[in-house]
PDB file of C-alpha atoms in Angstrom:
ATOM      1  CA  UNK A  21      11.690   7.910  -7.616  1.00 39.00           C
ATOM      2  CA  UNK A  22       8.969   8.160 -10.202  1.00 44.00           C
ATOM      3  CA  UNK A  23       9.521   7.003 -13.737  1.00 49.00           C
ATOM      4  CA  UNK A  24      11.437   9.481 -15.851  1.00 51.00           C
ATOM      5  CA  UNK A  25       9.067  12.069 -17.244  1.00 52.00           C
ATOM      6  CA  UNK A  26       6.273  11.078 -14.837  1.00 60.00           C
ATOM      7  CA  UNK A  27       4.903  13.759 -12.573  1.00 70.00           C
ATOM      8  CA  UNK A  28       2.593  12.777  -9.738  1.00 75.00           C
ATOM      9  CA  UNK A  29      -0.679  14.565  -9.227  1.00 90.00           C
ATOM     10  CA  UNK A  30       0.296  17.096  -6.538  1.00 92.00           C
ATOM     11  CA  UNK A  31      -2.983  16.631  -4.650  1.00 93.00           C
ATOM     12  CA  UNK A  32      -2.732  12.839  -4.610  1.00 93.00           C
ATOM     13  CA  UNK A  33       0.926  13.173  -3.647  1.00 92.00           C
ATOM     14  CA  UNK A  34      -0.121  15.381  -0.730  1.00 90.00           C
ATOM     15  CA  UNK A  35      -2.333  12.546   0.551  1.00 90.00           C
ATOM     16  CA  UNK A  36       0.385   9.917  -0.003  1.00 90.00           C
ATOM     17  CA  UNK A  37       2.955  11.943   1.906  1.00 88.00           C
ATOM     18  CA  UNK A  38       0.402  12.804   4.592  1.00 88.00           C
ATOM     19  CA  UNK A  39      -0.345   9.172   5.439  1.00 89.00           C
ATOM     20  CA  UNK A  40       3.360   8.384   5.634  1.00 86.00           C
ATOM     21  CA  UNK A  41       3.342  10.720   8.642  1.00 80.00           C
ATOM     22  CA  UNK A  42       0.591   9.041  10.644  1.00 65.00           C
ATOM     23  CA  UNK A  43       0.097  12.032  12.887  1.00 62.00           C
ATOM     24  CA  UNK A  44      -0.888  14.117   9.852  1.00 61.00           C
ATOM     25  CA  UNK A  45      -3.489  11.978   8.080  1.00 60.00           C
ATOM     26  CA  UNK A  46      -5.395   8.898   9.134  1.00 70.00           C
ATOM     27  CA  UNK A  47      -8.367   7.074   7.680  1.00 83.00           C
ATOM     28  CA  UNK A  48      -8.290   8.743   4.252  1.00 91.00           C
ATOM     29  CA  UNK A  49     -10.486   6.718   1.866  1.00 95.00           C
ATOM     30  CA  UNK A  50      -9.827   7.135  -1.853  1.00 96.00           C
ATOM     31  CA  UNK A  51     -11.112   5.672  -5.090  1.00 97.00           C
ATOM     32  CA  UNK A  52      -8.510   5.285  -7.815  1.00 97.00           C
ATOM     33  CA  UNK A  53      -9.019   4.618 -11.518  1.00 96.00           C
ATOM     34  CA  UNK A  54      -6.317   2.101 -12.451  1.00 96.00           C
ATOM     35  CA  UNK A  55      -6.243   0.312 -15.808  1.00 93.00           C
ATOM     36  CA  UNK A  56     -10.004   0.562 -16.276  1.00 93.00           C
ATOM     37  CA  UNK A  57     -11.024  -0.595 -12.798  1.00 96.00           C
ATOM     38  CA  UNK A  58     -11.916   1.309  -9.630  1.00 96.00           C
ATOM     39  CA  UNK A  59      -9.803   0.575  -6.563  1.00 98.00           C
ATOM     40  CA  UNK A  60     -11.244   1.886  -3.287  1.00 97.00           C
ATOM     41  CA  UNK A  61      -9.573   1.679   0.098  1.00 97.00           C
ATOM     42  CA  UNK A  62      -8.009   3.444   3.040  1.00 95.00           C
ATOM     43  CA  UNK A  63      -4.571   4.943   2.397  1.00 95.00           C
ATOM     44  CA  UNK A  64      -1.927   3.530   4.738  1.00 93.00           C
ATOM     45  CA  UNK A  65       1.778   4.174   5.289  1.00 91.00           C
ATOM     46  CA  UNK A  66       4.331   1.908   3.634  1.00 90.00           C
ATOM     47  CA  UNK A  67       5.415   0.400   6.963  1.00 85.00           C
ATOM     48  CA  UNK A  68       1.829  -0.585   7.815  1.00 88.00           C
ATOM     49  CA  UNK A  69       1.371  -2.168   4.379  1.00 89.00           C
ATOM     50  CA  UNK A  70       4.710  -3.961   4.717  1.00 85.00           C
ATOM     51  CA  UNK A  71       3.741  -5.424   8.092  1.00 83.00           C
ATOM     52  CA  UNK A  72       0.318  -6.533   6.780  1.00 88.00           C
ATOM     53  CA  UNK A  73       1.922  -8.024   3.672  1.00 84.00           C
ATOM     54  CA  UNK A  74       4.527 -10.031   5.591  1.00 79.00           C
ATOM     55  CA  UNK A  75       1.873 -11.241   8.033  1.00 81.00           C
ATOM     56  CA  UNK A  76      -0.399 -12.280   5.150  1.00 82.00           C
ATOM     57  CA  UNK A  77       2.378 -14.223   3.410  1.00 77.00           C
ATOM     58  CA  UNK A  78       3.463 -15.916   6.630  1.00 74.00           C
ATOM     59  CA  UNK A  79      -0.075 -16.870   7.691  1.00 77.00           C
ATOM     60  CA  UNK A  80      -0.954 -18.355   4.315  1.00 73.00           C
ATOM     61  CA  UNK A  81       2.502 -19.935   4.030  1.00 66.00           C
ATOM     62  CA  UNK A  82       2.630 -19.219   0.304  1.00 63.00           C
ATOM     63  CA  UNK A  83       5.036 -21.660  -1.313  1.00 66.00           C
ATOM     64  CA  UNK A  84       6.606 -22.504   2.049  1.00 71.00           C
ATOM     65  CA  UNK A  85       7.545 -18.850   2.638  1.00 72.00           C
ATOM     66  CA  UNK A  86       6.629 -18.733   6.363  1.00 71.00           C
ATOM     67  CA  UNK A  87      10.200 -19.488   7.519  1.00 74.00           C
ATOM     68  CA  UNK A  88      11.758 -17.073   5.020  1.00 76.00           C
ATOM     69  CA  UNK A  89       9.391 -14.268   6.022  1.00 72.00           C
ATOM     70  CA  UNK A  90      10.152 -14.782   9.719  1.00 72.00           C
ATOM     71  CA  UNK A  91      13.878 -14.627   9.010  1.00 77.00           C
ATOM     72  CA  UNK A  92      13.534 -11.501   6.855  1.00 74.00           C
ATOM     73  CA  UNK A  93      11.387  -9.776   9.484  1.00 73.00           C
ATOM     74  CA  UNK A  94      13.912 -10.689  12.159  1.00 74.00           C
ATOM     75  CA  UNK A  95      16.749  -9.177  10.125  1.00 72.00           C
ATOM     76  CA  UNK A  96      14.726  -6.041   9.313  1.00 71.00           C
ATOM     77  CA  UNK A  97      13.730  -5.528  12.942  1.00 70.00           C
ATOM     78  CA  UNK A  98      17.312  -6.044  14.101  1.00 72.00           C
ATOM     79  CA  UNK A  99      18.621  -3.608  11.478  1.00 69.00           C
ATOM     80  CA  UNK A 100      16.101  -0.984  12.608  1.00 68.00           C
ATOM     81  CA  UNK A 101      17.109  -1.507  16.234  1.00 71.00           C
ATOM     82  CA  UNK A 102      20.795  -1.221  15.291  1.00 68.00           C
ATOM     83  CA  UNK A 103      20.116   1.963  13.346  1.00 65.00           C
ATOM     84  CA  UNK A 104      21.361   0.426  10.084  1.00 58.00           C
ATOM     85  CA  UNK A 105      18.054   0.583   8.274  1.00 53.00           C
ATOM     86  CA  UNK A 106      15.269   3.040   8.376  1.00 55.00           C
ATOM     87  CA  UNK A 107      11.949   1.889   7.026  1.00 60.00           C
ATOM     88  CA  UNK A 108      11.264   4.472   4.334  1.00 68.00           C
ATOM     89  CA  UNK A 109       8.412   4.938   1.932  1.00 75.00           C
ATOM     90  CA  UNK A 110       8.777   4.455  -1.805  1.00 82.00           C
ATOM     91  CA  UNK A 111       7.127   7.409  -3.572  1.00 86.00           C
ATOM     92  CA  UNK A 112       6.367   5.250  -6.617  1.00 90.00           C
ATOM     93  CA  UNK A 113       3.626   3.331  -4.780  1.00 93.00           C
ATOM     94  CA  UNK A 114       0.314   3.855  -3.023  1.00 95.00           C
ATOM     95  CA  UNK A 115      -0.764   1.456  -0.280  1.00 95.00           C
ATOM     96  CA  UNK A 116      -4.361   0.721   0.702  1.00 96.00           C
ATOM     97  CA  UNK A 117      -6.146  -1.520   3.185  1.00 95.00           C
ATOM     98  CA  UNK A 118      -9.763  -2.732   3.266  1.00 95.00           C
ATOM     99  CA  UNK A 119      -9.855  -2.594  -0.526  1.00 97.00           C
ATOM    100  CA  UNK A 120     -12.671  -3.070  -3.011  1.00 96.00           C
ATOM    101  CA  UNK A 121     -11.768  -3.548  -6.679  1.00 97.00           C
ATOM    102  CA  UNK A 122     -14.668  -2.849  -9.060  1.00 96.00           C
ATOM    103  CA  UNK A 123     -14.711  -3.860 -12.686  1.00 94.00           C
ATOM    104  CA  UNK A 124     -18.057  -3.388 -14.377  1.00 91.00           C
ATOM    105  CA  UNK A 125     -20.668  -4.888 -12.042  1.00 90.00           C
ATOM    106  CA  UNK A 126     -18.146  -7.137 -10.289  1.00 93.00           C
ATOM    107  CA  UNK A 127     -16.624  -6.125  -6.962  1.00 94.00           C
ATOM    108  CA  UNK A 128     -13.933  -8.039  -5.085  1.00 96.00           C
ATOM    109  CA  UNK A 129     -12.551  -7.375  -1.606  1.00 97.00           C
ATOM    110  CA  UNK A 130      -8.845  -7.479  -0.749  1.00 94.00           C
ATOM    111  CA  UNK A 131      -7.190  -6.967   2.629  1.00 93.00           C
ATOM    112  CA  UNK A 132      -4.326  -4.848   1.223  1.00 94.00           C
ATOM    113  CA  UNK A 133      -3.249  -3.387  -2.112  1.00 96.00           C
ATOM    114  CA  UNK A 134      -0.059  -1.838  -3.493  1.00 96.00           C
ATOM    115  CA  UNK A 135      -0.053  -0.076  -6.823  1.00 95.00           C
ATOM    116  CA  UNK A 136       2.137   2.329  -8.762  1.00 93.00           C
ATOM    117  CA  UNK A 137       1.196   5.996  -8.580  1.00 93.00           C
ATOM    118  CA  UNK A 138       2.014   6.233 -12.296  1.00 92.00           C
ATOM    119  CA  UNK A 139      -0.840   3.797 -13.093  1.00 93.00           C
ATOM    120  CA  UNK A 140      -3.494   6.037 -11.513  1.00 95.00           C
ATOM    121  CA  UNK A 141      -5.388   7.841 -14.258  1.00 94.00           C
ATOM    122  CA  UNK A 142      -7.879   9.533 -11.939  1.00 95.00           C
ATOM    123  CA  UNK A 143      -8.950   9.563  -8.326  1.00 96.00           C
ATOM    124  CA  UNK A 144     -11.449  10.881  -5.841  1.00 96.00           C
ATOM    125  CA  UNK A 145     -11.785  11.140  -2.096  1.00 95.00           C
ATOM    126  CA  UNK A 146     -14.275   8.675  -0.648  1.00 93.00           C
ATOM    127  CA  UNK A 147     -15.937   5.677  -2.205  1.00 91.00           C
ATOM    128  CA  UNK A 148     -18.648   5.304  -4.829  1.00 89.00           C
ATOM    129  CA  UNK A 149     -22.178   4.607  -3.649  1.00 84.00           C
ATOM    130  CA  UNK A 150     -23.512   1.130  -4.354  1.00 72.00           C
ATOM    131  CA  UNK A 151     -26.249   2.101  -6.821  1.00 63.00           C
TER     132      UNK A 151
END
């Protein structure tokens, strides 16, 4: 659910919902204005972001989390197989991969990004040119 009183941009919401159904939309690149910076990347479904996130944490072994992540993934996969849990999207968040965050003249690359829809103050399809 979105925050009380918050209404998502219906056109951005259309893209978010579209990528959650991979057969509908794929490879949609967006640029988001979030807290004064531009965030550009390819929209991805929650389950793809979740898999990339868990893999990233496990590979880097942040704070000894590799074992915990493996156990969590094992439980999640087993729950899905048993029909107890369905991996569902959370409409409060957008998920991107192959991300560039631009602030002024500085640009940084990130493999994945998750941000609240409510923080997006503007957006556009595509990415800005480098001029």
